[in-house]
CSV table of C-alpha atoms and ligand atoms in Angstrom, one decimal:
chain,number,residue,atom,x,y,z
A,279,UNK,CA,136.9,119.4,94.9
A,280,UNK,CA,133.8,117.2,94.3
A,281,UNK,CA,130.8,118.8,92.5
A,282,UNK,CA,127.4,117.1,92.4
A,283,UNK,CA,125.7,117.4,89.1
A,284,UNK,CA,121.9,117.4,88.4
A,285,UNK,CA,120.3,117.0,84.9
A,286,UNK,CA,116.8,116.9,83.9
A,287,UNK,CA,116.2,118.9,80.9
A,288,UNK,CA,114.2,116.3,78.8
A,289,UNK,CA,113.7,112.8,79.8
A,290,UNK,CA,116.6,111.5,81.5
A,291,UNK,CA,117.0,112.1,85.4
A,292,UNK,CA,120.6,112.3,86.0
A,293,UNK,CA,122.8,112.9,89.1
A,294,UNK,CA,126.9,112.7,88.8
A,295,UNK,CA,129.4,113.3,91.1
A,296,UNK,CA,132.7,114.4,89.5
A,297,UNK,CA,136.1,115.2,91.2
A,298,UNK,CA,137.9,118.3,89.8
A,299,UNK,CA,136.2,118.6,86.5
A,300,UNK,CA,137.7,115.1,85.4
A,301,UNK,CA,136.9,111.9,87.3
A,302,UNK,CA,133.9,110.7,87.1
A,303,UNK,CA,132.9,109.3,90.7
A,304,UNK,CA,129.2,108.3,89.8
A,305,UNK,CA,126.8,109.0,86.8
A,306,UNK,CA,123.3,107.6,87.5
A,307,UNK,CA,121.2,107.8,84.2
A,308,UNK,CA,117.5,107.1,84.7
A,309,UNK,CA,115.8,107.1,81.3
A,310,UNK,CA,112.1,107.3,80.8
A,311,UNK,CA,112.3,105.8,77.2
A,312,UNK,CA,109.7,103.4,78.1
A,313,UNK,CA,107.3,106.0,79.3
A,314,UNK,CA,107.3,107.8,76.2
A,315,UNK,CA,107.8,105.0,73.5
A,316,UNK,CA,104.1,104.7,72.9
A,317,UNK,CA,104.1,108.3,71.7
A,318,UNK,CA,107.4,108.2,69.5
A,319,UNK,CA,108.4,111.3,71.4
A,320,UNK,CA,109.3,113.0,74.8
A,321,UNK,CA,105.5,114.0,76.2
A,322,UNK,CA,106.9,117.1,78.4
A,323,UNK,CA,103.9,116.4,81.2
A,324,UNK,CA,105.0,112.6,81.9
A,325,UNK,CA,108.7,113.8,81.7
A,326,UNK,CA,108.2,116.5,84.6
A,327,UNK,CA,105.9,114.3,86.8
A,328,UNK,CA,108.5,111.4,86.1
A,329,UNK,CA,111.7,113.8,87.3
A,330,UNK,CA,109.7,114.8,90.3
A,331,UNK,CA,109.0,111.0,91.4
A,332,UNK,CA,112.9,110.0,90.5
A,333,UNK,CA,114.9,113.0,91.3
A,334,UNK,CA,115.6,112.5,95.3
A,335,UNK,CA,117.0,108.8,94.8
A,336,UNK,CA,118.8,109.2,91.6
A,337,UNK,CA,120.7,111.9,93.9
A,338,UNK,CA,120.7,109.6,96.8
A,339,UNK,CA,122.1,107.1,94.4
A,340,UNK,CA,124.7,108.8,92.8
A,341,UNK,CA,126.2,110.0,96.3
A,342,UNK,CA,126.3,106.5,97.6
A,343,UNK,CA,128.0,105.3,94.3
A,344,UNK,CA,130.6,107.9,94.7
A,345,UNK,CA,131.2,107.3,98.6
A,346,UNK,CA,130.4,110.7,99.2
A,347,UNK,CA,128.1,112.1,102.0
A,348,UNK,CA,125.8,115.1,100.7
A,349,UNK,CA,127.6,117.4,103.1
A,350,UNK,CA,131.0,116.6,101.4
A,351,UNK,CA,130.3,118.1,98.3
A,352,UNK,CA,131.9,121.4,97.5
A,353,UNK,CA,128.9,122.5,95.1
A,354,UNK,CA,125.8,121.8,93.3
A,355,UNK,CA,125.9,122.4,89.8
A,356,UNK,CA,122.5,121.7,87.5
A,357,UNK,CA,121.3,122.3,83.9
A,358,UNK,CA,119.0,125.7,84.0
A,359,UNK,CA,118.6,126.1,80.1
A,360,UNK,CA,117.8,124.9,77.5
A,361,UNK,CA,114.9,122.5,77.6
A,362,UNK,CA,111.3,121.4,78.5
A,363,UNK,CA,110.7,124.2,81.1
A,364,UNK,CA,108.6,121.6,83.4
A,365,UNK,CA,111.5,119.1,83.3
A,366,UNK,CA,114.2,121.9,83.6
A,367,UNK,CA,111.9,123.3,86.9
A,368,UNK,CA,112.1,119.9,88.7
A,369,UNK,CA,115.9,119.5,88.5
A,370,UNK,CA,116.6,123.3,89.3
A,371,UNK,CA,114.4,123.6,92.1
A,372,UNK,CA,115.8,120.4,93.8
A,373,UNK,CA,119.0,121.6,93.4
A,374,UNK,CA,118.1,124.8,94.9
A,375,UNK,CA,116.5,123.3,98.0
A,376,UNK,CA,119.7,121.0,98.7
A,377,UNK,CA,122.0,124.0,98.3
A,378,UNK,CA,120.0,125.8,100.6
A,379,UNK,CA,119.9,122.9,103.3
A,380,UNK,CA,123.3,122.3,102.9
A,381,UNK,CA,124.6,125.8,102.8
A,382,UNK,CA,126.5,124.7,99.5
A,383,UNK,CA,127.1,126.9,96.6
A,384,UNK,CA,124.7,126.7,93.4
A,385,UNK,CA,125.8,126.4,89.6
A,386,UNK,CA,124.0,127.0,86.9
A,387,UNK,CA,125.0,125.2,83.9
A,388,UNK,CA,123.6,125.7,80.2
A,389,UNK,CA,123.1,121.8,78.9
A,390,UNK,CA,124.7,122.7,75.3
A,391,UNK,CA,127.7,123.8,76.8
A,392,UNK,CA,127.8,121.0,79.2
A,393,UNK,CA,127.5,118.5,76.1
A,394,UNK,CA,130.4,120.1,74.5
A,395,UNK,CA,132.4,119.4,77.6
A,396,UNK,CA,131.6,115.8,77.7
A,397,UNK,CA,134.7,114.6,76.1
A,398,UNK,CA,136.8,116.9,78.4
A,399,UNK,CA,135.9,114.1,81.2
A,400,UNK,CA,137.7,111.4,79.1
A,401,UNK,CA,140.8,113.2,77.8
A,402,UNK,CA,142.7,116.5,77.7
A,403,UNK,CA,141.4,118.5,74.9
A,404,UNK,CA,142.8,121.7,74.3
A,405,UNK,CA,140.8,125.4,73.2
A,406,UNK,CA,140.3,126.5,70.8
A,407,UNK,CA,138.3,123.8,68.4
A,408,UNK,CA,135.4,123.8,66.4
A,409,UNK,CA,132.5,122.6,68.5
A,410,UNK,CA,129.5,120.3,66.8
A,411,UNK,CA,126.7,120.0,68.8
A,412,UNK,CA,123.9,117.4,67.7
A,413,UNK,CA,121.1,116.8,70.0
A,414,UNK,CA,117.3,116.3,69.7
A,415,UNK,CA,116.7,120.2,70.1
A,416,UNK,CA,119.8,121.7,68.6
A,417,UNK,CA,122.5,121.4,65.5
A,418,UNK,CA,125.2,123.9,66.1
A,419,UNK,CA,128.7,124.5,64.6
A,420,UNK,CA,130.9,126.8,67.2
A,421,UNK,CA,134.2,128.1,67.3
A,422,UNK,CA,134.8,127.1,71.1
A,423,UNK,CA,137.5,129.2,72.9
A,424,UNK,CA,137.2,127.7,76.2
A,425,UNK,CA,134.2,125.9,78.1
A,426,UNK,CA,132.2,128.7,78.6
A,427,UNK,CA,132.9,130.7,75.4
A,428,UNK,CA,131.6,130.1,72.0
A,429,UNK,CA,131.0,131.9,68.9
A,430,UNK,CA,127.9,130.3,67.0
A,431,UNK,CA,129.1,130.2,63.2
A,432,UNK,CA,126.3,128.1,62.2
A,433,UNK,CA,123.0,126.7,63.4
A,434,UNK,CA,119.7,125.2,62.4
A,435,UNK,CA,117.2,127.7,60.7
A,436,UNK,CA,114.2,124.9,61.5
A,437,UNK,CA,114.3,121.2,62.8
A,438,UNK,CA,117.5,119.7,64.7
A,439,UNK,CA,119.1,116.8,63.1
A,440,UNK,CA,118.2,114.7,65.8
A,441,UNK,CA,114.4,116.0,65.6
A,442,UNK,CA,114.5,115.1,62.0
A,443,UNK,CA,115.5,111.7,63.0
A,444,UNK,CA,112.8,111.5,65.5
A,445,UNK,CA,110.2,112.4,63.4
A,446,UNK,CA,111.1,110.1,60.5
A,447,UNK,CA,111.2,107.4,62.9
A,448,UNK,CA,107.8,108.3,64.1
A,449,UNK,CA,106.1,108.8,60.5
A,450,UNK,CA,107.2,105.1,60.0
A,451,UNK,CA,106.8,103.6,62.9
A,452,UNK,CA,110.5,102.6,63.1
A,453,UNK,CA,111.1,102.9,66.9
A,454,UNK,CA,111.7,105.4,69.7
A,455,UNK,CA,114.4,107.3,70.3
A,456,UNK,CA,114.2,107.7,66.5
A,457,UNK,CA,118.0,108.2,66.0
A,458,UNK,CA,118.9,105.1,67.8
A,459,UNK,CA,116.1,103.1,65.8
A,460,UNK,CA,117.3,104.5,62.3
A,461,UNK,CA,120.7,104.2,63.1
A,462,UNK,CA,120.2,100.3,63.9
A,463,UNK,CA,118.2,99.8,60.6
A,464,UNK,CA,119.8,101.6,58.3
A,465,UNK,CA,122.9,99.2,58.8
A,466,UNK,CA,120.8,96.8,56.9
A,467,UNK,CA,120.1,99.5,54.3
A,468,UNK,CA,121.3,100.7,50.4
A,469,UNK,CA,121.7,104.3,51.3
A,470,UNK,CA,122.1,104.7,47.2
A,471,UNK,CA,118.4,103.7,47.3
A,472,UNK,CA,117.0,107.3,47.6
A,473,UNK,CA,118.8,110.4,46.4
A,474,UNK,CA,117.4,112.9,49.2
A,475,UNK,CA,117.6,116.5,48.6
A,476,UNK,CA,119.9,118.8,50.4
A,477,UNK,CA,119.2,122.0,51.7
A,478,UNK,CA,120.7,125.1,49.3
A,479,UNK,CA,121.1,127.7,51.8
A,480,UNK,CA,122.5,131.4,51.3
A,481,UNK,CA,125.9,131.9,51.6
A,482,UNK,CA,127.4,134.7,53.5
A,483,UNK,CA,127.2,135.2,57.0
A,484,UNK,CA,125.1,132.4,57.7
A,485,UNK,CA,127.1,129.9,55.7
A,486,UNK,CA,127.6,127.4,58.2
A,487,UNK,CA,123.8,126.8,58.8
A,488,UNK,CA,121.6,124.0,58.3
A,489,UNK,CA,118.2,123.1,57.6
A,490,UNK,CA,116.2,119.8,58.1
A,491,UNK,CA,112.6,120.5,57.4
A,492,UNK,CA,113.1,120.0,53.9
A,493,UNK,CA,114.8,116.8,54.2
A,494,UNK,CA,112.1,115.2,56.7
A,495,UNK,CA,109.2,116.5,54.5
A,496,UNK,CA,110.7,114.9,51.6
A,497,UNK,CA,111.5,111.4,53.4
A,498,UNK,CA,107.8,111.3,55.0
A,499,UNK,CA,105.7,112.7,52.1
A,500,UNK,CA,107.5,112.4,49.0
A,501,UNK,CA,109.9,109.6,49.0
A,502,UNK,CA,108.7,108.5,45.8
A,503,UNK,CA,110.0,111.4,43.7
A,504,UNK,CA,113.8,110.4,45.3
A,505,UNK,CA,113.5,106.8,44.7
A,506,UNK,CA,116.2,105.7,42.3
A,507,UNK,CA,113.9,103.2,40.4
A,508,UNK,CA,116.2,99.9,41.3
A,509,UNK,CA,116.4,99.0,44.8
A,510,UNK,CA,113.6,98.0,47.2
A,511,UNK,CA,111.5,100.6,48.5
A,512,UNK,CA,112.0,99.2,51.8
A,513,UNK,CA,112.2,100.8,55.5
A,514,UNK,CA,115.9,99.8,55.9
A,515,UNK,CA,117.0,101.6,52.7
A,516,UNK,CA,114.5,104.5,53.4
A,517,UNK,CA,116.6,104.6,57.1
A,518,UNK,CA,119.9,104.5,55.8
A,519,UNK,CA,119.2,106.9,52.5
A,520,UNK,CA,117.8,109.6,55.2
A,521,UNK,CA,120.6,109.2,57.7
A,522,UNK,CA,123.1,109.5,54.8
A,523,UNK,CA,121.7,112.6,53.7
A,524,UNK,CA,120.9,114.2,57.6
A,525,UNK,CA,124.7,113.2,58.6
A,526,UNK,CA,126.4,114.7,55.3
A,527,UNK,CA,124.6,117.7,55.5
A,528,UNK,CA,126.1,118.3,58.8
A,529,UNK,CA,129.5,117.1,58.1
A,530,UNK,CA,130.1,118.7,54.7
A,531,UNK,CA,129.3,122.2,56.9
A,532,UNK,CA,131.6,121.3,59.7
A,533,UNK,CA,134.5,120.4,57.4
A,534,UNK,CA,134.0,123.4,55.5
A,535,UNK,CA,133.7,125.5,58.8
A,536,UNK,CA,137.1,123.7,59.7
A,537,UNK,CA,138.9,124.5,56.5
A,538,UNK,CA,137.7,128.0,56.5
A,539,UNK,CA,138.5,129.0,60.3
A,540,UNK,CA,141.8,126.9,60.7
A,541,UNK,CA,140.3,125.0,63.4
A,542,UNK,CA,141.5,121.6,62.8
A,543,UNK,CA,140.1,120.0,65.8
A,544,UNK,CA,136.6,118.9,66.1
A,545,UNK,CA,134.9,118.0,69.3
A,546,UNK,CA,131.4,116.3,68.2
A,547,UNK,CA,128.6,116.0,71.2
A,548,UNK,CA,124.9,115.7,72.1
A,549,UNK,CA,122.7,112.6,71.2
A,550,UNK,CA,123.3,112.2,67.5
A,551,UNK,CA,127.1,112.2,68.1
A,552,UNK,CA,126.3,108.4,68.9
A,553,UNK,CA,125.4,107.9,65.4
A,554,UNK,CA,127.5,105.2,64.1
A,555,UNK,CA,127.7,106.6,60.4
A,556,UNK,CA,128.6,110.1,61.8
A,557,UNK,CA,131.6,108.5,63.6
A,558,UNK,CA,132.6,106.8,60.9
A,559,UNK,CA,132.5,109.4,58.5
A,560,UNK,CA,133.9,112.3,60.6
A,561,UNK,CA,137.0,110.0,61.5
A,562,UNK,CA,137.7,109.6,57.8
A,563,UNK,CA,138.3,113.5,57.4
A,564,UNK,CA,141.7,114.0,56.2
A,565,UNK,CA,143.8,116.3,58.3
A,566,UNK,CA,141.0,116.8,60.8
A,567,UNK,CA,141.3,115.4,64.5
A,568,UNK,CA,137.8,114.6,65.4
A,569,UNK,CA,137.0,113.9,69.0
A,570,UNK,CA,133.7,112.0,70.2
A,571,UNK,CA,132.7,111.1,73.4
A,572,UNK,CA,132.1,107.5,74.6
A,573,UNK,CA,128.7,106.5,73.6
A,574,UNK,CA,127.6,106.7,77.6
A,575,UNK,CA,128.4,110.6,77.3
A,576,UNK,CA,126.9,111.6,74.2
A,577,UNK,CA,122.6,111.6,75.3
A,578,UNK,CA,122.0,113.6,78.8
A,579,UNK,CA,123.9,112.7,81.3
A,580,UNK,CA,124.7,114.8,84.6
A,581,UNK,CA,128.7,114.0,84.6
A,582,UNK,CA,128.9,116.6,82.0
A,583,UNK,CA,127.0,119.0,84.0
A,584,UNK,CA,129.2,118.4,87.1
A,585,UNK,CA,132.2,118.4,85.2
A,586,UNK,CA,131.7,121.8,83.5
A,587,UNK,CA,130.2,123.3,86.6
A,588,UNK,CA,133.7,122.5,88.3
A,589,UNK,CA,135.2,125.2,86.2
A,590,UNK,CA,132.3,127.8,86.6
A,591,UNK,CA,132.8,127.6,90.2
A,592,UNK,CA,136.4,128.0,90.5
A,593,UNK,CA,136.1,130.7,88.7
A,594,UNK,CA,133.7,131.9,91.1
A,595,UNK,CA,130.7,131.7,88.9
A,596,UNK,CA,127.9,131.0,91.4
A,597,UNK,CA,124.4,131.7,90.8
A,598,UNK,CA,122.0,132.6,93.3
A,599,UNK,CA,118.8,131.7,94.0
A,600,UNK,CA,116.8,133.7,91.7
A,601,UNK,CA,118.4,131.8,89.1
A,602,UNK,CA,115.2,130.6,86.9
A,603,UNK,CA,115.0,127.7,84.4
A,604,UNK,CA,114.9,129.0,80.4
A,605,UNK,CA,113.6,127.0,78.0
A,606,UNK,CA,115.6,128.6,75.0
A,607,UNK,CA,118.4,130.1,74.5
A,608,UNK,CA,118.1,132.8,71.5
A,609,UNK,CA,121.9,132.3,70.0
A,610,UNK,CA,121.7,128.9,69.7
A,611,UNK,CA,118.8,129.2,67.0
A,612,UNK,CA,118.8,131.3,64.4
A,613,UNK,CA,115.7,133.9,64.3
A,614,UNK,CA,115.1,134.4,60.8
A,615,UNK,CA,112.5,137.8,60.3
B,109,KG4,O1,121.5,115.1,73.9
B,109,KG4,P1,120.2,114.1,73.9
B,109,KG4,O2,120.4,113.0,74.4
B,109,KG4,O3,119.1,115.2,73.9
B,109,KG4,C1,119.0,116.2,73.9
B,109,KG4,O4,119.7,117.4,74.4
B,109,KG4,O5,118.2,116.7,73.1
B,109,KG4,O6,119.8,113.6,72.1
B,109,KG4,C2,118.8,113.0,71.8
B,109,KG4,C3,118.7,113.1,70.4
B,109,KG4,C4,117.4,112.4,69.9
B,109,KG4,O7,116.8,113.0,68.8
B,109,KG4,C5,118.1,111.2,69.3
B,109,KG4,O8,116.9,110.8,68.7
B,109,KG4,C6,119.2,111.3,68.9
B,109,KG4,O9,119.9,112.1,70.0
B,109,KG4,N1,120.2,110.3,68.8
B,109,KG4,C7,120.5,109.7,67.7
B,109,KG4,C8,121.3,108.3,68.2
B,109,KG4,N2,121.3,108.4,69.4
B,109,KG4,C9,120.4,109.3,69.9
B,109,KG4,N3,120.6,110.0,66.4
B,109,KG4,C10,121.1,109.6,65.6
B,109,KG4,N4,121.8,108.4,65.7
B,109,KG4,C11,122.2,108.1,67.2
B,109,KG4,N5,122.8,106.6,67.3
B,110,ZN,ZN1,121.4,117.1,75.4
C-alpha cells in the first residue's frame, strides 16, 4: 500500500511516498531556511507564501522519484496540526484538492505523533515506550502505547527546548536554525565555563514537566552572573554551557520518567533529537534502550507523515473534507491558570 504524505506545518515543504508504513520510496524536503535566516526565526507569512509556490512541484518530485503515478497512491496523508496556521492550510488545502480530484481517501495526521513515528520507518520498535519529543514548538515526555495513543507525562510550562536554542542563537547572532548553529559552535567550547540555572518545578502531578524560559533569560541577560570567573566569556563557551544545561534538564526528566514508569525503551524525535550532545548523553544512560531517528528524519519531513498515515488508514481512520488546520493541541502544552 502506497501513501503520499504532505508536510507543511512550519518552514519545510515536504512530500513523500511510503510503502506499507515502512519503506520510503521518496522523501523530498525543501527547506526555506535561506528565506528566514535574515530574521533569525521563521516568518509565518514568508513561510506560507513559499509553501504556496513550492507545494505542487514538491509533490510532483516526490511522486516522480518514487516512480509512482498520482492515481496509484492508496491515500493522501497530510499534517493538519499543530503548527503555523497559514503554513498548515497550504498543505492541507492542497491535499484536499488532490484527494478530491483523484477520488482518494484523505488522512489527517498530527505532526507530534508523526515525529514519534519517524524511527519506525527505519527499524522495528515495539510498544509501549517512553516517547521524548523535542522540537521548535514542543517538549513532551509521554508514555506511547501505540502510534496514535500517547499519555503526556510531562511538557514544557513555557518555551520549548528548540525555541530556547533558537532565541539564544538569535540574541548572540550565532546563526539560524539556532539549534544547528549552537550544536556546531558548542563543539569548540567549554561546557563548564558557565553554571546556568536549572528550573526547580513543583513535584507531584507535573513532575516530568520542563521549563526553558528561565534558562533562556539567564543565558541572554545574566550570563556574567553564572560565569565561573576563570574560562573565557567566549560565544563558544556560552553555547556549550547553555547546550549542556538545556539538554541535561530534558535528559534528567526523561531518565526519571523511564525509571518511574518502568519503560526502559526511549524513543526520541523532533528537530532537537539531531543534537549531538543529546544523542551522546542518552546513549550513555545505563539500562535504557534509547532510539533516535537518523538525522534526516529528526527534522520535519513528509515520510513520517506518510508512515503514520498508513496505520491510521488501514484502521479506517479516514478524514472528511471538513478537516481544518489547528495551530495548537491543548494536551501538548500545559495550561497553567
Ligand atoms: O521538528 P522541527 O524540524 O520543527 C518543529 O516541529 O518545530 O524542529 C526544529 C527545531 C528548531 O528549534 C531547531 O533549532 C532545532 O529543532 N534543532 C536543533 C538541532 N537541529 C535542529 N536543536 C539542537 N541541536 C540540533 N542539532
Ligand atoms: Zn516538527
